[in-house]
PDB file of C-alpha atoms in Angstrom:
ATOM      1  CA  UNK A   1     -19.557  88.079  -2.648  1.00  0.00           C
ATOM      2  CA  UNK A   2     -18.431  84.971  -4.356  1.00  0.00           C
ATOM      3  CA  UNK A   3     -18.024  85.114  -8.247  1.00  0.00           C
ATOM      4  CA  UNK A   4     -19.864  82.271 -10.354  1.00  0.00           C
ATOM      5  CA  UNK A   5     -19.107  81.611 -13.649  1.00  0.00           C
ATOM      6  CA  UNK A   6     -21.413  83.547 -16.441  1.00  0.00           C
ATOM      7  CA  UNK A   7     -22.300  80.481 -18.064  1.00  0.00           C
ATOM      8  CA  UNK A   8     -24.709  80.186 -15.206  1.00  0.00           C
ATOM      9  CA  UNK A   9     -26.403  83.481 -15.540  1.00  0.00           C
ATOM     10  CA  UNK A  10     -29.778  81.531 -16.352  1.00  0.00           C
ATOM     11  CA  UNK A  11     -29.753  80.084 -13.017  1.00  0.00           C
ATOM     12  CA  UNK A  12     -30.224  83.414 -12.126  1.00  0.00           C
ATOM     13  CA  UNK A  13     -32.436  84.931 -14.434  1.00  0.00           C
ATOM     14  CA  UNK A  14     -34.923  82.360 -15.781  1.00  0.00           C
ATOM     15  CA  UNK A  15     -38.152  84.301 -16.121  1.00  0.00           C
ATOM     16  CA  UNK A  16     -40.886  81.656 -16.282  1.00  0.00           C
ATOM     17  CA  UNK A  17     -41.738  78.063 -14.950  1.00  0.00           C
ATOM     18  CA  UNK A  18     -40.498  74.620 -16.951  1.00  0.00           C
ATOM     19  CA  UNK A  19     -42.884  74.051 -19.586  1.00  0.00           C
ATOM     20  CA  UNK A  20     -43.732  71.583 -21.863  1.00  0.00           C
ATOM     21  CA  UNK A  21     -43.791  72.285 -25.667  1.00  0.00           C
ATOM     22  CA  UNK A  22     -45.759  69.538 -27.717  1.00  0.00           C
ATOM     23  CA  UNK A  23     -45.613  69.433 -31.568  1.00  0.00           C
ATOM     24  CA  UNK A  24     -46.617  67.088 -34.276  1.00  0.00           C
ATOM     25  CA  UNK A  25     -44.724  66.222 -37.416  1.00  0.00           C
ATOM     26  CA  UNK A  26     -45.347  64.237 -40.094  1.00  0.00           C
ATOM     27  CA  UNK A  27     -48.195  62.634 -38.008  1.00  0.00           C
ATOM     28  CA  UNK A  28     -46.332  61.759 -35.070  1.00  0.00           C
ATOM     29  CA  UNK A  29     -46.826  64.032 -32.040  1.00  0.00           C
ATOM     30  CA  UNK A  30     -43.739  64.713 -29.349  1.00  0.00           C
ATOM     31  CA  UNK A  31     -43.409  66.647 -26.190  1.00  0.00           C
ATOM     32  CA  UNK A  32     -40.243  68.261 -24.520  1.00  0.00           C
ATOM     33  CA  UNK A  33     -39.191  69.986 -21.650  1.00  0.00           C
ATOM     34  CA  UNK A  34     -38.501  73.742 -22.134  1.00  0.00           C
ATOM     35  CA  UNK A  35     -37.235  75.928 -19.701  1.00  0.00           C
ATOM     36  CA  UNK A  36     -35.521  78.914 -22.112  1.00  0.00           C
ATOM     37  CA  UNK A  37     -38.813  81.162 -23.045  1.00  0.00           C
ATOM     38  CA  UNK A  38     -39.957  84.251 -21.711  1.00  0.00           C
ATOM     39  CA  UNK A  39     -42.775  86.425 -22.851  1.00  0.00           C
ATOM     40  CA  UNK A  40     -41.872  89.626 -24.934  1.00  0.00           C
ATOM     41  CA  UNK A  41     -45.035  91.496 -25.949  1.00  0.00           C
ATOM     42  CA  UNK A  42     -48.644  91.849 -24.666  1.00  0.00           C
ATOM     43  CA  UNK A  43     -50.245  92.346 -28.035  1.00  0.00           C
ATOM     44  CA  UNK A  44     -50.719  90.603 -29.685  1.00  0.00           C
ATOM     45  CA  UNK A  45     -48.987  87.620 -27.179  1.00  0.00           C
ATOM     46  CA  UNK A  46     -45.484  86.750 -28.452  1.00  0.00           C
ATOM     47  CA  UNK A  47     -43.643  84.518 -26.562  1.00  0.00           C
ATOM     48  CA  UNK A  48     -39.909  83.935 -27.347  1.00  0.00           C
ATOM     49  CA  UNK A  49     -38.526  80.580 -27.128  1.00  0.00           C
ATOM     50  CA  UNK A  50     -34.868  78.662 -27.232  1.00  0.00           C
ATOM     51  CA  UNK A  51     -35.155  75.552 -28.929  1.00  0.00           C
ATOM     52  CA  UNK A  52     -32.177  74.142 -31.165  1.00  0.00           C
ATOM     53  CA  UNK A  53     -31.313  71.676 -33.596  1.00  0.00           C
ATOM     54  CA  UNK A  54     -30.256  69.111 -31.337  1.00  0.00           C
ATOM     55  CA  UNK A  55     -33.992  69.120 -29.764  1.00  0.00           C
ATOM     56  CA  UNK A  56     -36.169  66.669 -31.616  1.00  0.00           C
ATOM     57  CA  UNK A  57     -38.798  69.492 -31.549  1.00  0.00           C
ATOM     58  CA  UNK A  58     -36.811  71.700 -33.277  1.00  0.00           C
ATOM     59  CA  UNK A  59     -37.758  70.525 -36.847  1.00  0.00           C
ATOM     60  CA  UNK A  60     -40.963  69.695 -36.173  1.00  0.00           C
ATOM     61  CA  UNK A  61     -41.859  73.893 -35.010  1.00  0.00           C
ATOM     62  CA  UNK A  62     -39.088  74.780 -38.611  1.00  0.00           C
ATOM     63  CA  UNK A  63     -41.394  72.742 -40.149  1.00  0.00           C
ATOM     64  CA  UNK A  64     -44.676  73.023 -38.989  1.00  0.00           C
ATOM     65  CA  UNK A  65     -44.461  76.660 -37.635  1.00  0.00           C
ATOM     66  CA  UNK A  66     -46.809  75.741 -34.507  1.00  0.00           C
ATOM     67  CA  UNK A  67     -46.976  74.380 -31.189  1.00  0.00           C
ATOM     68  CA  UNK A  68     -48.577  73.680 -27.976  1.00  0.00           C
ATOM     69  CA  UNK A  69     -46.727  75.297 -24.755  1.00  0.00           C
ATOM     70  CA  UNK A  70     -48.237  73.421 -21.579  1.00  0.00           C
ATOM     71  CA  UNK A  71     -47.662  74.629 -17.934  1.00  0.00           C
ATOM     72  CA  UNK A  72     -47.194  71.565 -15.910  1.00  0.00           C
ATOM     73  CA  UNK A  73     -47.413  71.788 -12.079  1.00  0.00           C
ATOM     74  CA  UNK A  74     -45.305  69.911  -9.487  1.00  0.00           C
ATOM     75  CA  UNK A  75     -47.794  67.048  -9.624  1.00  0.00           C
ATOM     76  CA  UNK A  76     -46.000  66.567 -12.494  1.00  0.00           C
ATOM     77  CA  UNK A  77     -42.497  66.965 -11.702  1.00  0.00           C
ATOM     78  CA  UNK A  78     -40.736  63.487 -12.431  1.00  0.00           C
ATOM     79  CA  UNK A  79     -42.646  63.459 -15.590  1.00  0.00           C
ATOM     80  CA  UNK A  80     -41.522  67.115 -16.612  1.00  0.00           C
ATOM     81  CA  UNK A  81     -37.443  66.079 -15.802  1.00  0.00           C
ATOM     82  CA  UNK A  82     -37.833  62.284 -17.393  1.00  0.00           C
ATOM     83  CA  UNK A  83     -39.075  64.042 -20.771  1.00  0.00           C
ATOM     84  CA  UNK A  84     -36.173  66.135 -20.840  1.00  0.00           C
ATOM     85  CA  UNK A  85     -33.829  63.530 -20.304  1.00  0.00           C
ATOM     86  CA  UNK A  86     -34.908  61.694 -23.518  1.00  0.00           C
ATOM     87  CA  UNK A  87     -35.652  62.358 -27.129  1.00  0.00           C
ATOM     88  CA  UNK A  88     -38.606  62.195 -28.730  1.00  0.00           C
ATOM     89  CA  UNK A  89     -36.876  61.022 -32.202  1.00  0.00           C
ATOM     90  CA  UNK A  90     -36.677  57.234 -30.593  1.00  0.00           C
ATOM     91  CA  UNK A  91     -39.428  57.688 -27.701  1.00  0.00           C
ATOM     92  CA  UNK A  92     -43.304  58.394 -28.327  1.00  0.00           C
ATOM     93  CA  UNK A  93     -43.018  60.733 -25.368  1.00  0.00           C
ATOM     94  CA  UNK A  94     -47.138  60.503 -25.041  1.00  0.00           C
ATOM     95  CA  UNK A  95     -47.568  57.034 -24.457  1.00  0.00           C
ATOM     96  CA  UNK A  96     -44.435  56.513 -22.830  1.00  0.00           C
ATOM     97  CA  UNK A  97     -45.539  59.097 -19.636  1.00  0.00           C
ATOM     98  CA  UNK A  98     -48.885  57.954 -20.421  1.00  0.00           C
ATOM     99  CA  UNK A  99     -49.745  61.834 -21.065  1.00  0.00           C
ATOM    100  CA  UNK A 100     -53.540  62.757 -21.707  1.00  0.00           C
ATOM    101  CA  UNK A 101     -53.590  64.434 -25.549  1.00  0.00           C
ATOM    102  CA  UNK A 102     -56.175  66.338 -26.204  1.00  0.00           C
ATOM    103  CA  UNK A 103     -57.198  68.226 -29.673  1.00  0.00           C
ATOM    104  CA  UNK A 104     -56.135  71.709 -30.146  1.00  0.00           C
ATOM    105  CA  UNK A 105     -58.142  74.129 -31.849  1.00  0.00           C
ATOM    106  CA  UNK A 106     -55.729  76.141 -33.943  1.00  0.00           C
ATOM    107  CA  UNK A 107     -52.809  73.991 -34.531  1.00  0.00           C
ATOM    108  CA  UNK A 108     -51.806  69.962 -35.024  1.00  0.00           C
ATOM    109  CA  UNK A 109     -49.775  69.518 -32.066  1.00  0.00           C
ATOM    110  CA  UNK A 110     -51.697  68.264 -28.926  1.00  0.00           C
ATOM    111  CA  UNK A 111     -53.146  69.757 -26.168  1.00  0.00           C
ATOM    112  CA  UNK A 112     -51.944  68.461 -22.775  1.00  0.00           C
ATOM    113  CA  UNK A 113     -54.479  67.429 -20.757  1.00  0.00           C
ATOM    114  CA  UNK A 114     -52.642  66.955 -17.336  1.00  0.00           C
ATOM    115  CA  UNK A 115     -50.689  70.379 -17.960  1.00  0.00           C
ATOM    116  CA  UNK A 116     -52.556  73.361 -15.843  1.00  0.00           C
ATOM    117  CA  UNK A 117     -52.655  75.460 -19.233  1.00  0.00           C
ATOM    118  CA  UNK A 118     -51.832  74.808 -23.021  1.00  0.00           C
ATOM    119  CA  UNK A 119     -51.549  77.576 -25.215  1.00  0.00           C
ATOM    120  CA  UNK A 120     -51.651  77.094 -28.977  1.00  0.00           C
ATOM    121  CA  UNK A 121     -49.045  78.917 -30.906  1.00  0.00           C
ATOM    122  CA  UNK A 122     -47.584  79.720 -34.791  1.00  0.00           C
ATOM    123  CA  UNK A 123     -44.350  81.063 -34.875  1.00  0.00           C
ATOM    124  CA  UNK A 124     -44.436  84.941 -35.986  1.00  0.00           C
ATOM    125  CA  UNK A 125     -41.277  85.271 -36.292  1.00  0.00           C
ATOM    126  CA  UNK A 126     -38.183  82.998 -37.414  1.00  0.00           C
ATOM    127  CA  UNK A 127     -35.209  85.301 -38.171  1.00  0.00           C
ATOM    128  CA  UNK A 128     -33.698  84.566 -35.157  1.00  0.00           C
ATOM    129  CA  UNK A 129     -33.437  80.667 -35.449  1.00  0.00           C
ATOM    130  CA  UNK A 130     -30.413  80.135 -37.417  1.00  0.00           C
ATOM    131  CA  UNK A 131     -28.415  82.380 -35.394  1.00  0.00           C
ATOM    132  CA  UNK A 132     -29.885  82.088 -31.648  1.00  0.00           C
ATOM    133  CA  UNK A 133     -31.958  79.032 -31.680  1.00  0.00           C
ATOM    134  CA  UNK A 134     -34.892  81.816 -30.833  1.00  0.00           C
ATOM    135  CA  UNK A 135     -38.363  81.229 -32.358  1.00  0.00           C
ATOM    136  CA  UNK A 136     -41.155  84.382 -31.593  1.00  0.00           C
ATOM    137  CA  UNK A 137     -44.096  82.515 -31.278  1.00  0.00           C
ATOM    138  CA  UNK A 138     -47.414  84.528 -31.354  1.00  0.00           C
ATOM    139  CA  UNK A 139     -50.439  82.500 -28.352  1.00  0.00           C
ATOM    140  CA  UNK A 140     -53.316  82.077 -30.645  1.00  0.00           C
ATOM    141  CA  UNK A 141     -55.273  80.134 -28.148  1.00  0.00           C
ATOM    142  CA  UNK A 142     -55.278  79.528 -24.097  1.00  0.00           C
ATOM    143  CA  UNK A 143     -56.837  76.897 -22.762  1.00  0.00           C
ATOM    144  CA  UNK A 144     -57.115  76.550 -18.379  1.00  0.00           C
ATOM    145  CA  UNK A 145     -57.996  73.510 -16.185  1.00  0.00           C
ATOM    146  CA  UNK A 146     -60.078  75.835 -13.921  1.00  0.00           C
ATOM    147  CA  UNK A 147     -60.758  72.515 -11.507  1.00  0.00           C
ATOM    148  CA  UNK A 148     -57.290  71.660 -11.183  1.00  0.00           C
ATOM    149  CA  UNK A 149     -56.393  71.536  -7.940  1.00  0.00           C
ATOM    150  CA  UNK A 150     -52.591  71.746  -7.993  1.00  0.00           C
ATOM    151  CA  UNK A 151     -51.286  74.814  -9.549  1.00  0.00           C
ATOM    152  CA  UNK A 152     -47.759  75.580  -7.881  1.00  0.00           C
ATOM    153  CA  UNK A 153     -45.372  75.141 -10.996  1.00  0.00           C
ATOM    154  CA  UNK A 154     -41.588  75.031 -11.222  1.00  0.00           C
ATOM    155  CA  UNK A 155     -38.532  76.837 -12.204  1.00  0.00           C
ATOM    156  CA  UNK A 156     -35.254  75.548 -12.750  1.00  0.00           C
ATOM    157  CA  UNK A 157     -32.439  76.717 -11.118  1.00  0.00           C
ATOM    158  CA  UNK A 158     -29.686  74.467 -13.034  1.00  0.00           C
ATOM    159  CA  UNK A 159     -27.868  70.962 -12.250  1.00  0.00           C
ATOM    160  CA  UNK A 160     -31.806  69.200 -11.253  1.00  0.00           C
ATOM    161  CA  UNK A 161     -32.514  72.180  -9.074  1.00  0.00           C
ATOM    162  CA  UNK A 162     -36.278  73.737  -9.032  1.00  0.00           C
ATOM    163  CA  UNK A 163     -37.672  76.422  -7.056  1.00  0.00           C
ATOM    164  CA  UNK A 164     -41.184  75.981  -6.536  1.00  0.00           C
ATOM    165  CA  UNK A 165     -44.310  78.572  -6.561  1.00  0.00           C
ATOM    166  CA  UNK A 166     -45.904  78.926  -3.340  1.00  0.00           C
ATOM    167  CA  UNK A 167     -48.421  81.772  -2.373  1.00  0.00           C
ATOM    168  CA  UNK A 168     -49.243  84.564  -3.906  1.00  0.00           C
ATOM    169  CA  UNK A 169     -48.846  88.377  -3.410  1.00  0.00           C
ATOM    170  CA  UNK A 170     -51.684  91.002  -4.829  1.00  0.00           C
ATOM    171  CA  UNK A 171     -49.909  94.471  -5.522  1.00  0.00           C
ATOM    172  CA  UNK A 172     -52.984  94.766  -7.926  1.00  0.00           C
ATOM    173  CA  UNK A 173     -53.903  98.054  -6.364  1.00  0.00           C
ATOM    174  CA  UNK A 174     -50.325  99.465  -6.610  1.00  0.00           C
ATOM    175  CA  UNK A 175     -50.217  98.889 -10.050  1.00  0.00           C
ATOM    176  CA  UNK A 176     -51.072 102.587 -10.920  1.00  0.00           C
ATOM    177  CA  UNK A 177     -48.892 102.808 -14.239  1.00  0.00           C
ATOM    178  CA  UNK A 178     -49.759  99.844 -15.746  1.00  0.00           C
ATOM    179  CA  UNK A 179     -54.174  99.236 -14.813  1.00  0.00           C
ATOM    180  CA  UNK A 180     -54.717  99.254 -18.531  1.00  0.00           C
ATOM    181  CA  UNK A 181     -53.097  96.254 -19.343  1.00  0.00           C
ATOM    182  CA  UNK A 182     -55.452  92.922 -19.873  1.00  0.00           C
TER     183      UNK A 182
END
């Protein structure tokens, strides 16, 4: 075995695809690329993020306390890594990759319309911020593109590298323990 530095443990451990969080402040909406989150709780739906100060979004969601997260899928993939490689404080990250907002239900930020799923969220939780970067955001509403046809999404493995979802396996019948669970 060859030791890596621990710095990189992420690379090893990053639970969930790159996502997309979208916010609005002050009447100007942004979207970044997020790849730090993980879901913590079934119910109700908390989802932890890491998003710090030196992320445009991250005074927009102290301010606002709600967000859009949006599950792009590798149609998507230049798109996902240019947005993270600028900052929404000079760039109006919708028109600039020509995203497709669409009005939430629940909150102010946008909806993204070429993004598999959006979920709406408020953040339940803030106590973490100042110390971790961590917001606990609570998934108020969930919104599919049912007809999309491309649904593989990514997951970033560090320095531009992304594993990609391929097929599925059904252990739903296995699943003894847990059945109860939506």
């Amino acid at each position: 075995m060859k030791e890596i530095p621990v710095s990189q443990a992420y690379r090893l451990l990053e639970p969930g695809p790159i996502v997309l969080v979208a916010t609005s402040y002050k009447g100007r909406p942004n979207v970044m690329t997020l790849g730090f989150h993980m879901m913590i709780q079934h119910v109700p739906p908390l989802i932890d993020c890491i998003i710090g100060p030196w992320d445009h979004s991250y005074q927009a969601l102290r301010a606002t306390g709600e967000c859009v997260i949006a599950t792009p899928t590798l149609d998507l993939a230049e798109t996902v890594v240019d947005i993270g490689n600028c900052s929404g404080d000079t760039v109006d990250t919708f028109q600039r990759f020509g995203l497709k907002p669409r009005s939430a239900s629940e909150v102010k930020a946008q909806l993204i319309g070429d993004c598999l799923a959006n979920i709406e969220c408020r953040v339940a939780d803030a106590s973490l911020v100042d110390t971790y970067n961590l917001f606990i955001l609570e998934a108020k509403r969930i919104w599919i593109d049912a007809a999309r046809n491309e649904r593989r999404t990514m997951h970033h493995c560090g320095g531009g590298s992304f594993t990609v979802d391929g097929g599925t396996l059904d252990f739903g019948d296995r699943m003894t323990k847990w059945r109860h669970l939506p």
